[in-house]
mmCIF file of C-alpha atoms in Angstrom:
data_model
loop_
_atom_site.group_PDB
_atom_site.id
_atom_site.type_symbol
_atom_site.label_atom_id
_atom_site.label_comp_id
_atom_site.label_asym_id
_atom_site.label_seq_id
_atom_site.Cartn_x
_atom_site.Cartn_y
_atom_site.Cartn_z
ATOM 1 C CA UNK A 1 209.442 98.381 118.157
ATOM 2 C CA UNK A 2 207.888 96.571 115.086
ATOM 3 C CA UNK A 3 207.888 93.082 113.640
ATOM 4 C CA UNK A 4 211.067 93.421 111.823
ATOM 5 C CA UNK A 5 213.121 94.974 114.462
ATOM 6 C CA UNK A 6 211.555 92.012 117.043
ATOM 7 C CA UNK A 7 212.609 89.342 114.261
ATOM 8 C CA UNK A 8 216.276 90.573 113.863
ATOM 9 C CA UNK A 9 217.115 90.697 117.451
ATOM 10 C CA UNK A 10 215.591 87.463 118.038
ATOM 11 C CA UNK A 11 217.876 86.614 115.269
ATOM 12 C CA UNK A 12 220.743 87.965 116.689
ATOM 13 C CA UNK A 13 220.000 86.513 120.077
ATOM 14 C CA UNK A 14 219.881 82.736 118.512
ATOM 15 C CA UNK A 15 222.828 82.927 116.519
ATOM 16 C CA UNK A 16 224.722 83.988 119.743
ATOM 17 C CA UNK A 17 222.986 80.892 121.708
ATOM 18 C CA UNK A 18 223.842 78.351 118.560
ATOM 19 C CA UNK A 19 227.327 79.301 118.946
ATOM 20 C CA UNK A 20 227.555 78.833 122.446
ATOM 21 C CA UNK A 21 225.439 75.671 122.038
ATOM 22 C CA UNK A 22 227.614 74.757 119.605
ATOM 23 C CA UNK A 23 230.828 74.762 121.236
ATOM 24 C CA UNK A 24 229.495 73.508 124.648
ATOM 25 C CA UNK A 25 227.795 70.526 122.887
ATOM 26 C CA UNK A 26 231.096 69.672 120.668
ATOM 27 C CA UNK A 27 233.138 70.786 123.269
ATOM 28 C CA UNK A 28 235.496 72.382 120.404
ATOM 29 C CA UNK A 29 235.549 76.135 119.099
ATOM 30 C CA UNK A 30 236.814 74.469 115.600
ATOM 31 C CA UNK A 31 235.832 76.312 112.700
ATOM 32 C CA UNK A 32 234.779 79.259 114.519
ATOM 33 C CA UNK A 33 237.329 82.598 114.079
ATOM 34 C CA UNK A 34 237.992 84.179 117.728
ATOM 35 C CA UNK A 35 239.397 87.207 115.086
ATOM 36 C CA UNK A 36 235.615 87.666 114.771
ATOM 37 C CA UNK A 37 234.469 87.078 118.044
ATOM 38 C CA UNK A 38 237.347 89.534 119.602
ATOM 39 C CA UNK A 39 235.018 91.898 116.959
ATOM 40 C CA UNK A 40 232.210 91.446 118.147
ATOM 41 C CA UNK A 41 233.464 91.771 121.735
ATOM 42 C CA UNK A 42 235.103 94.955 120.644
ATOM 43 C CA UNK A 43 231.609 96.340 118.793
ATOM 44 C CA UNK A 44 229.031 95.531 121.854
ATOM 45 C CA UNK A 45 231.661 97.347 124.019
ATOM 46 C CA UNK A 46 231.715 100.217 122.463
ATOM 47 C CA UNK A 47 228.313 100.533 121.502
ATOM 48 C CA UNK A 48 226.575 99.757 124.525
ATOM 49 C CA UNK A 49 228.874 102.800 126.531
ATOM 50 C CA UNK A 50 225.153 104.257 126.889
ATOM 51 C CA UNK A 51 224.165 101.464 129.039
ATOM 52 C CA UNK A 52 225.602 104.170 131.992
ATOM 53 C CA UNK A 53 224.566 107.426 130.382
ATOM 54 C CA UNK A 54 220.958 106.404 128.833
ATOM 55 C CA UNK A 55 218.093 104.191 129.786
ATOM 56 C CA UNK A 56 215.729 103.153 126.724
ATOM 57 C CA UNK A 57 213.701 100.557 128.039
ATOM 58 C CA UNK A 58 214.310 97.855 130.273
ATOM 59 C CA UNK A 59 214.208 95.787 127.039
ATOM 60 C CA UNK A 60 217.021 97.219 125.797
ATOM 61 C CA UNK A 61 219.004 97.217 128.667
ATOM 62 C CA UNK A 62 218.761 93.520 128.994
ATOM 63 C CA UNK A 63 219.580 92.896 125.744
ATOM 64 C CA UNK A 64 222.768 94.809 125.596
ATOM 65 C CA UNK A 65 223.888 92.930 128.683
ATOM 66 C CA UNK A 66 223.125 89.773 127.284
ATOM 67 C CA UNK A 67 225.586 90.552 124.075
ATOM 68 C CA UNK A 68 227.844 92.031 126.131
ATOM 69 C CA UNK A 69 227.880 89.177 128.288
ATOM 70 C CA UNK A 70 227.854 86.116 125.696
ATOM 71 C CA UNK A 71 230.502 87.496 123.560
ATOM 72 C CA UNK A 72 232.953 87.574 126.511
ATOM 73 C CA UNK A 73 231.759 84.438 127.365
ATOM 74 C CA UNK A 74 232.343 83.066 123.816
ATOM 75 C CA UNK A 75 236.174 84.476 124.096
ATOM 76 C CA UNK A 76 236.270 82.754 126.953
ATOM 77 C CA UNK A 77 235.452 79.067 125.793
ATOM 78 C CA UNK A 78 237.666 79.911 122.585
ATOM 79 C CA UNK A 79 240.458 80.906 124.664
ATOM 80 C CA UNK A 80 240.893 79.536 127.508
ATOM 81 C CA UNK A 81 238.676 76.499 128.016
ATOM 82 C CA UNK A 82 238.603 74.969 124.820
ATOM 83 C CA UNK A 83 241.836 76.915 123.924
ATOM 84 C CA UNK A 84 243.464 73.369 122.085
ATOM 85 C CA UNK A 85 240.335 72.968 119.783
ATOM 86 C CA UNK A 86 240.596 76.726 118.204
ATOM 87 C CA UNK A 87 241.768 76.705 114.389
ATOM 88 C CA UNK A 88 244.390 79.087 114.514
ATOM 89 C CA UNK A 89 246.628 78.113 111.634
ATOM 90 C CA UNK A 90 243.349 78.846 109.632
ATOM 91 C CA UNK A 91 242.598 82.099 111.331
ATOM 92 C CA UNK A 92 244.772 84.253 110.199
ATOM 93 C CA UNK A 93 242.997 87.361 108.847
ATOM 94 C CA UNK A 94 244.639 90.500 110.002
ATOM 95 C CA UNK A 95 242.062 92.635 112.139
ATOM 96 C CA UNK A 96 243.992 95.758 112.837
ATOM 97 C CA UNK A 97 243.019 95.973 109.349
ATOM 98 C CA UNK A 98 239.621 96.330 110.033
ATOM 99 C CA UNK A 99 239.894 98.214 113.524
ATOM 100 C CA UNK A 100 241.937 100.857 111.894
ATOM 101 C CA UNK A 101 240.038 102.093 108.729
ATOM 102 C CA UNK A 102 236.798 101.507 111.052
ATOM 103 C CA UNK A 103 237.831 104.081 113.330
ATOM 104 C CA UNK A 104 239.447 106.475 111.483
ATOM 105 C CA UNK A 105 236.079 106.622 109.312
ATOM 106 C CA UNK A 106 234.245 107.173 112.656
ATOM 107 C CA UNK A 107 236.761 110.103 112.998
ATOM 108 C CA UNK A 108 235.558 111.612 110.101
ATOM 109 C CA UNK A 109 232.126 109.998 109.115
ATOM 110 C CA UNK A 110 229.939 110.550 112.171
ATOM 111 C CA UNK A 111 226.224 112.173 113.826
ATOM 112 C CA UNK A 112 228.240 114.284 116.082
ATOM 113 C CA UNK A 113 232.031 114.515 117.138
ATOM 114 C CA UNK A 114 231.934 113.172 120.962
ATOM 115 C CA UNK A 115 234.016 110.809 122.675
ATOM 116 C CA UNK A 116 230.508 108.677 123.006
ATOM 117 C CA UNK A 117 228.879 109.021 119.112
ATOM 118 C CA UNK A 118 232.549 108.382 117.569
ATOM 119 C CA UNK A 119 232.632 105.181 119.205
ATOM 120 C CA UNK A 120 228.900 104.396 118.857
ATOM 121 C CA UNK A 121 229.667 104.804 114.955
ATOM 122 C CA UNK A 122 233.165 102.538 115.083
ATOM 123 C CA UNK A 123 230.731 99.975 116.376
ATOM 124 C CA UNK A 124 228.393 100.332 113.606
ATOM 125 C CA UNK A 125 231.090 100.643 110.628
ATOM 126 C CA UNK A 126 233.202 97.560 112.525
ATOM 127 C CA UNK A 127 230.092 95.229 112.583
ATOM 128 C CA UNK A 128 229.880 95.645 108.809
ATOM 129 C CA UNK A 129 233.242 93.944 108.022
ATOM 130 C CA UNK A 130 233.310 91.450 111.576
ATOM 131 C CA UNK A 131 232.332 88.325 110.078
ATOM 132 C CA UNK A 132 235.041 88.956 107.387
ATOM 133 C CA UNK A 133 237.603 86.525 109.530
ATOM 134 C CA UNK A 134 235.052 83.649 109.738
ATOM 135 C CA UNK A 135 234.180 83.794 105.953
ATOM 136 C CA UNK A 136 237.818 84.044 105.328
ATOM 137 C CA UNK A 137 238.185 81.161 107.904
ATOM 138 C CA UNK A 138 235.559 79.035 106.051
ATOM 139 C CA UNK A 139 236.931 79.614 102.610
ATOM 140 C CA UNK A 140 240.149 78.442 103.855
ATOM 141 C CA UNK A 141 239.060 74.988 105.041
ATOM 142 C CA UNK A 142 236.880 75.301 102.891
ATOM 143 C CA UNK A 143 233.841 74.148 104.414
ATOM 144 C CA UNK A 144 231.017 74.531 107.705
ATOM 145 C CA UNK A 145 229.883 72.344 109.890
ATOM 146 C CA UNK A 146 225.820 72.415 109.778
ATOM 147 C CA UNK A 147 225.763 74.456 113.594
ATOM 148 C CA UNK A 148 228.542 76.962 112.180
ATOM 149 C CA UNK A 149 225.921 77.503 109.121
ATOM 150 C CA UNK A 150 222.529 78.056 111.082
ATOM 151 C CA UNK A 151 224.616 80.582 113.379
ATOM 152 C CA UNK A 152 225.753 82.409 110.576
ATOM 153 C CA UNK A 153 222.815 82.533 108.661
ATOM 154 C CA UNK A 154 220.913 83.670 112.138
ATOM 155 C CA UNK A 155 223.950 86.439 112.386
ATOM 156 C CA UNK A 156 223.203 87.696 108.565
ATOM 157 C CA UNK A 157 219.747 87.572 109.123
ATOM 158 C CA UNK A 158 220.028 89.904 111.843
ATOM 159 C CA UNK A 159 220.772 92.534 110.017
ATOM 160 C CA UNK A 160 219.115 92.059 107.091
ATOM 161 C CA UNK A 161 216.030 92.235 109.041
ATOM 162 C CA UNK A 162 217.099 95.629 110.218
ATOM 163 C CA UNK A 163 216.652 97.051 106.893
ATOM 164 C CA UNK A 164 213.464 95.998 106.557
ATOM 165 C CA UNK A 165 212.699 97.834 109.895
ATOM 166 C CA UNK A 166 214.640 100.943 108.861
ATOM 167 C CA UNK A 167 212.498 100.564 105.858
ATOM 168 C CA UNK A 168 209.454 100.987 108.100
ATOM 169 C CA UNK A 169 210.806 103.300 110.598
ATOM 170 C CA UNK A 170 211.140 105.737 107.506
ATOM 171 C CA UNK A 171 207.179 105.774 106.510
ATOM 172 C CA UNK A 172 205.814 105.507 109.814
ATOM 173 C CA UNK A 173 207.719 107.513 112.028
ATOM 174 C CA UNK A 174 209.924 109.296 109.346
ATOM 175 C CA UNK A 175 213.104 108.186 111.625
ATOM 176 C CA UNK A 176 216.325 107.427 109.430
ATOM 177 C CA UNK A 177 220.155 107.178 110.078
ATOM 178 C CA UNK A 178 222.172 106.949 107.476
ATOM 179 C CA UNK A 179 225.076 105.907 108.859
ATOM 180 C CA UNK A 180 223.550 102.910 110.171
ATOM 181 C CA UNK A 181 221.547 102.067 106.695
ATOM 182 C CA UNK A 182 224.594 102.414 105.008
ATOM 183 C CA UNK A 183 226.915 100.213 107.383
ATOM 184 C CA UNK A 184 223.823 97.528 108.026
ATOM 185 C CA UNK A 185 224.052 97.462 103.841
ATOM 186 C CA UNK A 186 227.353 96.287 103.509
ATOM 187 C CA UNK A 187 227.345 94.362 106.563
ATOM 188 C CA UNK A 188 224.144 92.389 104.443
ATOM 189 C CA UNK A 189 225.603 92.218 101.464
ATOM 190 C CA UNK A 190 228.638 90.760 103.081
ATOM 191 C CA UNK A 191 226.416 87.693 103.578
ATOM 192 C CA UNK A 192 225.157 87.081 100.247
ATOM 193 C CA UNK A 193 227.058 84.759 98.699
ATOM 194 C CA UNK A 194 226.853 82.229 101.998
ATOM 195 C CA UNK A 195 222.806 82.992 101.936
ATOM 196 C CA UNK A 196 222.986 81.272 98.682
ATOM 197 C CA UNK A 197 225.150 78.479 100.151
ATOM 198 C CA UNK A 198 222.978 78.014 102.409
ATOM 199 C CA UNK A 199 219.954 77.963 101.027
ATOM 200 C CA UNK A 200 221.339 75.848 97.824
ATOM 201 C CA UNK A 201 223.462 72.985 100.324
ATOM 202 C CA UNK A 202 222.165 73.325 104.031
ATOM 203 C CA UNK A 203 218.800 73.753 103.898
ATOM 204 C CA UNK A 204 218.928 70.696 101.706
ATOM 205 C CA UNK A 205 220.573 68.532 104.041
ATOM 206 C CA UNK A 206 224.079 68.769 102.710
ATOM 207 C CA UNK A 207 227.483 69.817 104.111
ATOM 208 C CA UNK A 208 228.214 73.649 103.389
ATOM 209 C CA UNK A 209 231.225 72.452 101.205
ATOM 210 C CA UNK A 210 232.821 75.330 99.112
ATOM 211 C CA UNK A 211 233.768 74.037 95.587
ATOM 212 C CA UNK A 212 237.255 73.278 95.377
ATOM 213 C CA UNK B 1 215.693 113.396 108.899
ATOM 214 C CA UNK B 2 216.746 112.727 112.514
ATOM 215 C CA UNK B 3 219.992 111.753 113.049
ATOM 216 C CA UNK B 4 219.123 110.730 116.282
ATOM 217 C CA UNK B 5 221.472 110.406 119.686
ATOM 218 C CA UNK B 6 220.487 108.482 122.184
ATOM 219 C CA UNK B 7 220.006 105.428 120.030
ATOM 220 C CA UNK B 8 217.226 103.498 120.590
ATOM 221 C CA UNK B 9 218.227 100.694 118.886
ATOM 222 C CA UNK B 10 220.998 97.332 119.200
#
């Protein structure tokens, strides 16, 4: 464990309690996709399988439950208790067109062929592309409300912070995987262009409008 | 390099 690992699952951990916050407090899931939170739900699953066959630290352990846990409770204020407030005329992005080409790369991109490492990899290529539903959902309506922006920008930090310890895990311990420095990337650069959003319009008090 | 299972990481 170092700084920058510490940082991005802090990271990770707030953005999942501003978007519970966020739709407890407004009482409304609008603006958020559930195409990317059935993701999500879908990537903790199948990466934390280990939770039954390894023990890391007690850490660890905890932590997986804990995303486990909130992302089926997010599902379940999106769909069933706050089911009239979700957007979905505006969330429409297809994700059988991410869970597809995610797997089949695991199927042929992967550490070792086993029912356990293909799926640990799925979870690591799917994370890269999960957020593409909400940014598609934002540039459809076009804008964020201020909550929807700090999540996201805690959920790109995340990983970007990753790097950085990947970075470090290389000099000082010499540890590396490549599928995961190549997936946590993309998954980074994904995020780019609403960093700069961000930074340019929220940070400075204003609505995260896209131009029209 | 170390391609590493079990993963140690989230």
């Amino acid at each position: 464990m170092n700084i920058f690992r510490l940082a991005g699952d802090l990271s990770h951990l707030l953005a999942i309690i501003l978007l519970l916050i966020k739709i407890w407090k407004t009482r409304s899931c609008a603006g958020i996709s559930g195409k990317s939170q059935i993701l999500f739900a879908v990537v903790y699953v199948s990466r934390y399988l280990d939770l039954v066959t390894t023990f890391i630290s007690l850490y660890n352990t905890l932590m997986k439950l804990v995303f486990i846990t909130s992302s089926f409770a997010t599902l379940y204020l999106m769909y069933v208790k706050f089911k009239a407030t979700y957007d979905h005329n505006h969330d429409s992005f297809r994700i059988e067109f991410l869970l597809l080409p995610c797997f089949v790369l695991a199927l042929l991109i992967n550490a070792s062929f086993t029912p356990l490492e293909v799926l640990w990899t799925f979870s690591i290529y799917l994370e890269a592309v999960a957020i593409l539903p909400q940014l598609f959902l934002v540039s459809k309506t076009g804008e964020a409300e201020s909550i929807t922006s700090h999540y996201l920008f805690a959920l790109g930090s995340y990983r970007a912070l990753y790097l950085l310890n990947w970075i470090y895990r290389y000099y000082a311990e010499g540890h590396y995987d490549l599928i995961a420095i190549f997936a946590g990337a993309i998954q980074t650069i994904l995020y780019c262009d609403f960093f700069y959003l961000y930074i340019t319009k929220v940070l400075k008090g204003k609505k995260l409008q896209l131009p029209a | 390099g170390n391609m590493q299972t079990p993963h140690d990481e989230l």
